[in-house]
Amino acid sequence: MKKLSVLACFCLLASASLFAQKYFTREGKISFFSEASMEKIEAHNQKATSVLDAETGKMEFAVLIKAFQFEKALMQEHFNENYLESSKYPKAVFKGEIVDFANKVNLKKDGEYAVKVKGDLTIHGVTKQVETDGVFKVAGGVISAVSTFDVALADHKVEIPALVKDNIAKTVKVSVDVQYQELKS
């Protein structure tokens, strides 16, 4: 009987985590921009995936490096082959949480909620802790989130050849814009 009680408690706890409300997207928008003396570099990716656990505030993002689109094909080629080495490091990943999510965001009430997000950002095989501000928006049951932050290329060991080092900024501005859907089990 004692074993049955332990098993019942375990099943109850496991099912509670299964029913935690989660949201996701496969069409998140991530872009980056850098401006140096010789050239501005801008790329967009509209295929970022993200999952948000509404109970804990934990979130994850993943984006395929090769899915970034540039204005010039040569820029895209150099980005993938020489800088981010996308065949060796095919994706960038963020795993983190919204600080004090339960007290800062009410997903059942329309509004804009300023949040602080912290976690680990992995680019080019190098993981760094990041902390940035963001905004969650709830409108008519639709949940979206936006954030903008800077990433130093040196922090992720992205090497810039000496020949073009003056043409490329050492820091890029990253923008994130996602619209979540409820994950149905």
Coordinates of N, CA and C in Angstrom, one line a residue:
M1 N 0.8 -1.2 0.0 CA 0.0 0.0 0.0 C 0.9 1.3 0.0
K2 N 2.0 1.2 0.8 CA 2.9 2.3 0.8 C 3.5 2.6 -0.5
K3 N 3.8 1.6 -1.3 CA 4.4 1.7 -2.6 C 3.4 2.4 -3.5
L4 N 2.1 2.0 -3.4 CA 1.0 2.5 -4.2 C 0.9 4.0 -3.9
S5 N 1.0 4.4 -2.7 CA 0.8 5.8 -2.3 C 2.0 6.7 -2.9
V6 N 3.2 6.1 -2.8 CA 4.3 6.8 -3.4 C 4.2 6.9 -4.9
L7 N 3.7 5.9 -5.6 CA 3.5 5.9 -7.0 C 2.4 6.9 -7.4
A8 N 1.4 7.0 -6.6 CA 0.3 7.9 -6.9 C 0.8 9.3 -6.7
C9 N 1.6 9.6 -5.7 CA 2.1 11.0 -5.5 C 3.1 11.3 -6.7
F10 N 3.9 10.4 -7.1 CA 4.8 10.6 -8.2 C 4.0 10.9 -9.5
C11 N 3.0 10.2 -9.8 CA 2.1 10.4 -11.0 C 1.5 11.7 -10.9
L12 N 1.0 12.1 -9.7 CA 0.3 13.4 -9.6 C 1.3 14.6 -9.9
L13 N 2.5 14.5 -9.3 CA 3.5 15.5 -9.5 C 3.9 15.5 -11.0
A14 N 4.1 14.4 -11.6 CA 4.5 14.3 -13.0 C 3.4 14.9 -13.9
S15 N 2.2 14.6 -13.6 CA 1.1 15.2 -14.4 C 0.9 16.7 -14.3
A16 N 1.2 17.2 -13.1 CA 1.2 18.6 -12.9 C 2.2 19.3 -13.8
S17 N 3.4 18.8 -13.9 CA 4.3 19.4 -14.8 C 3.9 19.3 -16.3
L18 N 3.2 18.2 -16.6 CA 2.8 18.1 -18.0 C 1.7 19.1 -18.3
F19 N 0.9 19.6 -17.3 CA -0.1 20.5 -17.6 C 0.3 22.0 -17.4
A20 N 1.6 22.2 -17.1 CA 2.1 23.6 -17.0 C 1.9 24.2 -18.4
Q21 N 1.4 25.4 -18.4 CA 1.1 26.1 -19.6 C 2.3 26.5 -20.3
K22 N 2.5 26.1 -21.6 CA 3.6 26.4 -22.4 C 3.2 27.1 -23.7
Y23 N 4.0 28.0 -24.2 CA 3.8 28.7 -25.4 C 5.0 28.5 -26.3
F24 N 4.8 28.6 -27.6 CA 5.9 28.3 -28.6 C 5.7 29.2 -29.8
T25 N 6.7 29.2 -30.6 CA 6.7 29.8 -31.9 C 7.7 29.1 -32.8
R26 N 7.5 29.0 -34.1 CA 8.5 28.5 -35.0 C 8.8 29.6 -36.0
E27 N 8.2 30.8 -35.8 CA 8.3 31.9 -36.8 C 8.8 33.2 -36.1
G28 N 9.7 33.0 -35.1 CA 10.2 34.2 -34.4 C 11.1 35.0 -35.3
K29 N 11.2 36.3 -35.1 CA 12.0 37.1 -36.0 C 13.2 37.6 -35.2
I30 N 14.4 37.3 -35.7 CA 15.6 37.7 -35.1 C 16.4 38.4 -36.2
S31 N 16.9 39.6 -35.9 CA 17.7 40.4 -36.8 C 18.9 40.9 -36.1
F32 N 19.9 41.3 -36.9 CA 21.1 42.0 -36.3 C 21.5 43.0 -37.3
F33 N 22.2 44.0 -36.7 CA 22.6 45.2 -37.4 C 23.9 45.6 -36.8
S34 N 24.8 46.0 -37.7 CA 26.1 46.6 -37.3 C 26.4 47.7 -38.3
E35 N 27.0 48.7 -37.8 CA 27.4 49.8 -38.7 C 28.8 50.2 -38.4
A36 N 29.7 50.1 -39.4 CA 31.1 50.5 -39.3 C 31.3 51.6 -40.3
S37 N 32.5 52.1 -40.3 CA 32.8 53.3 -41.2 C 32.6 53.0 -42.7
M38 N 32.9 51.8 -43.1 CA 32.8 51.4 -44.5 C 31.4 50.8 -44.9
E39 N 30.8 50.1 -44.0 CA 29.6 49.4 -44.5 C 28.7 49.0 -43.3
K40 N 27.4 49.1 -43.6 CA 26.4 48.6 -42.6 C 26.1 47.1 -43.0
I41 N 25.9 46.3 -42.0 CA 25.6 44.9 -42.2 C 24.3 44.6 -41.4
E42 N 23.3 44.1 -42.2 CA 22.0 43.8 -41.6 C 21.5 42.4 -42.1
A43 N 21.0 41.6 -41.2 CA 20.4 40.3 -41.7 C 19.2 40.0 -40.9
H44 N 18.3 39.2 -41.5 CA 17.0 38.9 -40.8 C 16.8 37.4 -40.9
N45 N 16.2 36.9 -39.9 CA 15.8 35.4 -39.8 C 14.4 35.4 -39.2
Q46 N 13.5 34.8 -40.0 CA 12.1 34.7 -39.5 C 11.7 33.2 -39.2
K47 N 12.7 32.4 -38.8 CA 12.4 31.0 -38.5 C 13.0 30.6 -37.1
A48 N 13.1 31.6 -36.2 CA 13.5 31.2 -34.9 C 12.5 30.4 -34.1
T49 N 12.9 29.5 -33.4 CA 11.9 28.7 -32.5 C 12.1 29.2 -31.1
S50 N 11.0 29.2 -30.4 CA 11.1 29.5 -29.0 C 10.0 28.8 -28.2
V51 N 10.3 28.5 -26.9 CA 9.3 27.9 -26.0 C 9.4 28.7 -24.7
L52 N 8.2 29.0 -24.2 CA 8.0 29.8 -22.9 C 7.2 28.9 -22.0
D53 N 7.7 28.7 -20.8 CA 7.0 28.0 -19.7 C 6.3 29.1 -18.9
A54 N 5.0 29.2 -19.0 CA 4.3 30.3 -18.3 C 4.2 30.1 -16.8
E55 N 4.5 28.9 -16.3 CA 4.5 28.7 -14.9 C 5.8 29.2 -14.2
T56 N 7.0 28.9 -14.9 CA 8.3 29.2 -14.3 C 9.0 30.5 -14.9
G57 N 8.5 30.9 -16.1 CA 9.2 32.0 -16.8 C 10.4 31.5 -17.6
K58 N 10.7 30.3 -17.6 CA 11.9 29.8 -18.3 C 11.5 29.8 -19.8
M59 N 12.6 30.2 -20.6 CA 12.4 30.3 -22.1 C 13.6 29.8 -22.8
E60 N 13.4 29.3 -24.0 CA 14.5 28.9 -24.9 C 14.3 29.4 -26.3
F61 N 15.4 29.8 -26.9 CA 15.3 30.2 -28.3 C 16.4 29.4 -29.1
A62 N 16.1 29.1 -30.3 CA 17.1 28.4 -31.2 C 16.9 29.0 -32.6
V63 N 18.0 29.3 -33.3 CA 17.9 29.9 -34.6 C 19.0 29.3 -35.5
L64 N 18.7 28.8 -36.7 CA 19.7 28.3 -37.6 C 20.4 29.5 -38.2
I65 N 21.7 29.4 -38.1 CA 22.6 30.5 -38.6 C 22.4 30.7 -40.1
K66 N 22.3 29.6 -40.9 CA 22.2 29.7 -42.3 C 20.9 30.3 -42.8
A67 N 19.9 30.4 -41.9 CA 18.6 31.0 -42.2 C 18.6 32.5 -42.2
F68 N 19.7 33.2 -41.8 CA 19.8 34.6 -41.8 C 19.9 35.1 -43.3
Q69 N 19.1 36.0 -43.7 CA 19.1 36.6 -45.0 C 19.7 38.0 -45.1
F70 N 20.6 38.2 -46.0 CA 21.3 39.4 -46.2 C 20.9 40.1 -47.5
E71 N 21.2 41.4 -47.5 CA 20.9 42.1 -48.8 C 21.8 41.7 -49.9
K72 N 23.0 41.4 -49.6 CA 24.0 40.9 -50.6 C 24.4 39.5 -50.4
A73 N 24.3 38.7 -51.4 CA 24.7 37.3 -51.4 C 26.1 37.0 -50.9
L74 N 27.0 37.9 -51.3 CA 28.4 37.8 -50.8 C 28.6 38.0 -49.3
M75 N 27.8 38.9 -48.8 CA 27.8 39.1 -47.3 C 27.3 37.8 -46.6
Q76 N 26.3 37.2 -47.1 CA 25.7 36.0 -46.5 C 26.7 34.9 -46.6
E77 N 27.4 34.8 -47.7 CA 28.4 33.7 -47.9 C 29.6 33.9 -46.9
H78 N 30.1 35.1 -46.8 CA 31.2 35.4 -45.9 C 30.7 35.2 -44.4
F79 N 29.5 35.6 -44.1 CA 29.0 35.4 -42.7 C 29.0 33.9 -42.4
N80 N 28.5 33.1 -43.3 CA 28.3 31.7 -43.0 C 29.7 30.9 -43.0
E81 N 30.5 31.2 -44.0 CA 31.8 30.5 -44.2 C 32.9 31.0 -43.3
N82 N 33.1 32.3 -43.2 CA 34.3 32.9 -42.6 C 34.1 33.3 -41.2
Y83 N 32.9 33.8 -40.8 CA 32.7 34.4 -39.5 C 32.0 33.5 -38.5
L84 N 30.8 33.1 -38.8 CA 30.0 32.2 -37.9 C 30.3 30.7 -38.2
E85 N 30.9 30.4 -39.3 CA 31.3 29.0 -39.6 C 30.0 28.1 -39.3
S86 N 29.0 28.4 -40.1 CA 27.7 27.8 -39.8 C 27.7 26.3 -40.1
S87 N 28.6 25.7 -40.9 CA 28.6 24.3 -41.0 C 29.2 23.6 -39.8
K88 N 30.0 24.3 -39.0 CA 30.5 23.8 -37.8 C 29.7 24.1 -36.6
Y89 N 29.1 25.3 -36.6 CA 28.2 25.8 -35.5 C 26.9 26.2 -36.1
P90 N 26.0 25.2 -36.4 CA 24.8 25.5 -37.2 C 23.7 26.4 -36.6
K91 N 23.7 26.5 -35.2 CA 22.7 27.3 -34.6 C 23.2 28.1 -33.4
A92 N 22.4 29.1 -33.1 CA 22.6 29.9 -31.9 C 21.4 29.6 -31.0
V93 N 21.7 29.5 -29.7 CA 20.8 29.1 -28.7 C 20.8 30.0 -27.5
F94 N 19.6 30.3 -27.0 CA 19.5 31.1 -25.7 C 18.6 30.2 -24.8
K95 N 19.1 30.0 -23.6 CA 18.4 29.3 -22.5 C 18.4 30.1 -21.3
G96 N 17.2 30.6 -20.9 CA 17.2 31.4 -19.7 C 15.8 31.5 -19.1
E97 N 15.6 32.7 -18.4 CA 14.4 32.9 -17.7 C 14.1 34.4 -17.6
I98 N 12.8 34.6 -17.4 CA 12.3 36.0 -17.2 C 12.4 36.1 -15.7
V99 N 13.1 37.1 -15.2 CA 13.3 37.3 -13.7 C 11.9 37.7 -13.1
D100 N 11.5 37.0 -12.1 CA 10.3 37.3 -11.3 C 9.1 37.3 -12.2
F101 N 9.0 36.3 -13.1 CA 8.0 36.3 -14.2 C 6.6 36.3 -13.5
A102 N 6.3 35.5 -12.5 CA 5.0 35.3 -11.9 C 4.5 36.6 -11.4
N103 N 5.4 37.5 -10.9 CA 4.9 38.8 -10.4 C 5.0 39.9 -11.4
K104 N 5.6 39.7 -12.5 CA 5.8 40.8 -13.5 C 4.8 40.7 -14.6
V105 N 4.4 39.5 -15.0 CA 3.6 39.3 -16.2 C 2.3 38.6 -15.9
N106 N 1.2 39.1 -16.4 CA -0.1 38.5 -16.3 C -0.6 38.1 -17.7
L107 N -0.4 36.9 -18.1 CA -0.8 36.5 -19.4 C -2.3 36.5 -19.7
K108 N -3.1 36.7 -18.7 CA -4.5 36.7 -18.8 C -5.1 38.1 -18.9
K109 N -4.2 39.1 -18.8 CA -4.7 40.5 -18.8 C -3.9 41.3 -19.9
D110 N -4.7 41.9 -20.7 CA -4.0 42.8 -21.8 C -3.1 43.8 -21.1
G111 N -2.0 44.1 -21.8 CA -1.1 45.1 -21.3 C 0.3 44.8 -21.8
E112 N 1.2 45.8 -21.5 CA 2.6 45.7 -21.8 C 3.3 45.5 -20.4
Y113 N 4.3 44.5 -20.4 CA 5.0 44.2 -19.2 C 6.5 44.3 -19.4
A114 N 7.1 45.2 -18.7 CA 8.6 45.3 -18.8 C 9.2 44.2 -18.0
V115 N 10.2 43.5 -18.6 CA 10.8 42.4 -17.9 C 12.3 42.4 -18.1
K116 N 13.0 41.7 -17.2 CA 14.4 41.5 -17.3 C 14.6 40.0 -17.6
V117 N 15.4 39.7 -18.6 CA 15.6 38.3 -19.1 C 17.1 38.0 -18.8
K118 N 17.4 36.9 -18.3 CA 18.8 36.5 -18.1 C 18.9 35.0 -18.4
G119 N 20.1 34.7 -18.9 CA 20.4 33.3 -19.3 C 21.7 33.1 -20.0
D120 N 21.8 32.0 -20.7 CA 23.0 31.7 -21.5 C 22.8 31.8 -23.0
L121 N 23.6 32.5 -23.6 CA 23.6 32.7 -25.1 C 24.8 32.0 -25.7
T122 N 24.5 31.0 -26.6 CA 25.5 30.3 -27.2 C 25.6 30.6 -28.7
I123 N 26.7 31.2 -29.1 CA 26.9 31.6 -30.5 C 28.3 31.1 -30.9
H124 N 28.5 30.5 -32.0 CA 29.8 30.1 -32.5 C 30.5 29.1 -31.5
G125 N 29.6 28.3 -30.9 CA 30.2 27.3 -29.9 C 30.6 27.9 -28.6
V126 N 30.4 29.2 -28.3 CA 30.8 29.8 -27.1 C 29.6 30.3 -26.3
T127 N 29.5 29.9 -25.1 CA 28.3 30.3 -24.2 C 28.7 31.4 -23.3
K128 N 27.9 32.5 -23.3 CA 28.1 33.6 -22.4 C 26.8 33.9 -21.7
Q129 N 26.9 34.3 -20.4 CA 25.7 34.8 -19.7 C 25.3 36.2 -20.2
V130 N 24.0 36.4 -20.4 CA 23.5 37.7 -20.8 C 22.4 38.1 -19.9
E131 N 22.2 39.4 -19.8 CA 21.0 39.9 -19.1 C 20.6 41.1 -19.9
T132 N 19.3 41.2 -20.2 CA 18.8 42.2 -21.0 C 17.3 42.5 -20.7
D133 N 16.9 43.7 -21.1 CA 15.5 44.1 -20.9 C 14.6 43.6 -22.0
G134 N 13.4 43.4 -21.8 CA 12.4 43.0 -22.8 C 11.0 43.5 -22.5
V135 N 10.1 43.3 -23.4 CA 8.7 43.7 -23.1 C 7.8 42.6 -23.6
F136 N 6.9 42.1 -22.7 CA 5.9 41.2 -23.1 C 4.6 42.0 -23.4
K137 N 3.9 41.6 -24.4 CA 2.7 42.3 -24.7 C 1.6 41.2 -24.8
V138 N 0.5 41.5 -24.2 CA -0.7 40.6 -24.2 C -1.8 41.5 -24.8
A139 N -2.4 41.0 -25.9 CA -3.5 41.8 -26.5 C -4.5 40.7 -27.1
G140 N -5.7 40.7 -26.5 CA -6.7 39.8 -27.0 C -6.3 38.3 -26.9
G141 N -5.5 38.0 -25.9 CA -5.1 36.6 -25.8 C -3.8 36.3 -26.6
V142 N -3.3 37.2 -27.4 CA -2.1 37.0 -28.2 C -0.9 37.5 -27.3
I143 N 0.1 36.7 -27.2 CA 1.3 37.0 -26.4 C 2.4 37.2 -27.3
S144 N 3.1 38.3 -27.2 CA 4.3 38.6 -28.0 C 5.4 39.2 -27.1
A145 N 6.6 39.1 -27.5 CA 7.7 39.6 -26.8 C 8.7 40.2 -27.7
V146 N 9.4 41.3 -27.2 CA 10.4 42.0 -28.0 C 11.6 42.3 -27.1
S147 N 12.7 42.4 -27.7 CA 13.9 42.7 -26.9 C 15.0 43.2 -27.9
T148 N 15.9 44.0 -27.5 CA 17.0 44.5 -28.3 C 18.2 44.5 -27.4
F149 N 19.4 43.9 -27.8 CA 20.6 43.9 -27.0 C 21.8 43.8 -27.9
D150 N 22.9 44.1 -27.3 CA 24.2 44.1 -28.0 C 25.0 42.8 -27.8
V151 N 25.6 42.3 -28.8 CA 26.5 41.2 -28.7 C 27.9 41.5 -29.2
A152 N 28.9 41.4 -28.4 CA 30.3 41.6 -28.8 C 30.8 40.4 -29.5
L153 N 31.3 40.5 -30.7 CA 31.8 39.4 -31.5 C 32.9 38.7 -30.8
A154 N 33.8 39.4 -30.1 CA 34.9 38.8 -29.4 C 34.4 37.9 -28.3
D155 N 33.3 38.2 -27.7 CA 32.8 37.4 -26.6 C 32.5 35.9 -27.1
H156 N 32.2 35.8 -28.3 CA 31.9 34.5 -28.9 C 33.0 34.0 -29.8
K157 N 34.1 34.6 -29.7 CA 35.3 34.2 -30.5 C 35.1 34.2 -32.0
V158 N 34.3 35.2 -32.4 CA 34.1 35.4 -33.9 C 35.2 36.2 -34.3
E159 N 36.1 35.7 -35.1 CA 37.3 36.4 -35.6 C 37.0 37.1 -36.9
I160 N 37.5 38.4 -36.9 CA 37.4 39.2 -38.1 C 38.8 39.3 -38.8
P161 N 38.9 38.9 -40.0 CA 40.2 39.0 -40.7 C 40.7 40.5 -40.7
A162 N 42.0 40.6 -40.5 CA 42.7 41.9 -40.4 C 42.4 42.8 -41.6
L163 N 42.2 42.2 -42.8 CA 42.0 42.9 -44.0 C 40.7 43.7 -44.0
V164 N 39.7 43.2 -43.3 CA 38.4 43.9 -43.2 C 38.0 44.3 -41.8
K165 N 38.9 44.3 -40.9 CA 38.5 44.6 -39.5 C 37.9 46.0 -39.3
D166 N 38.3 47.0 -40.1 CA 37.8 48.3 -40.0 C 36.4 48.4 -40.7
N167 N 36.0 47.5 -41.5 CA 34.8 47.5 -42.2 C 33.6 46.9 -41.4
I168 N 34.0 46.2 -40.3 CA 33.0 45.4 -39.5 C 33.0 45.9 -38.1
A169 N 31.8 46.2 -37.5 CA 31.7 46.7 -36.2 C 32.1 45.5 -35.2
K170 N 32.6 45.8 -34.1 CA 33.0 44.8 -33.1 C 31.8 44.3 -32.3
T171 N 30.7 45.1 -32.3 CA 29.5 44.8 -31.6 C 28.3 44.9 -32.6
V172 N 27.4 43.9 -32.5 CA 26.2 43.9 -33.3 C 25.0 44.1 -32.4
K173 N 24.0 44.8 -32.9 CA 22.7 45.0 -32.2 C 21.7 43.9 -32.7
V174 N 21.3 43.1 -31.7 CA 20.4 42.0 -32.0 C 18.9 42.4 -31.6
S175 N 18.0 42.2 -32.5 CA 16.6 42.4 -32.1 C 15.8 41.1 -32.2
V176 N 14.9 40.9 -31.2 CA 14.1 39.7 -31.2 C 12.6 40.1 -31.1
D177 N 11.8 39.5 -31.9 CA 10.4 39.8 -32.0 C 9.6 38.5 -32.2
V178 N 8.9 38.0 -31.2 CA 8.2 36.7 -31.3 C 6.7 36.9 -30.9
Q179 N 5.9 36.0 -31.5 CA 4.5 35.9 -31.2 C 4.3 34.5 -30.8
Y180 N 3.8 34.2 -29.6 CA 3.7 32.9 -29.1 C 2.2 32.3 -29.3
Q181 N 2.2 31.0 -29.5 CA 0.9 30.3 -29.5 C 0.9 29.3 -28.4
E182 N -0.2 29.0 -27.8 CA -0.3 28.0 -26.8 C 0.1 26.6 -27.3
L183 N 0.9 25.9 -26.6 CA 1.3 24.6 -27.0 C 0.3 23.6 -26.4
K184 N -0.4 23.0 -27.4 CA -1.5 22.0 -27.0 C -0.8 20.6 -26.8
S185 N -1.2 20.0 -25.7 CA -0.6 18.7 -25.4 C -1.3 17.5 -26.1

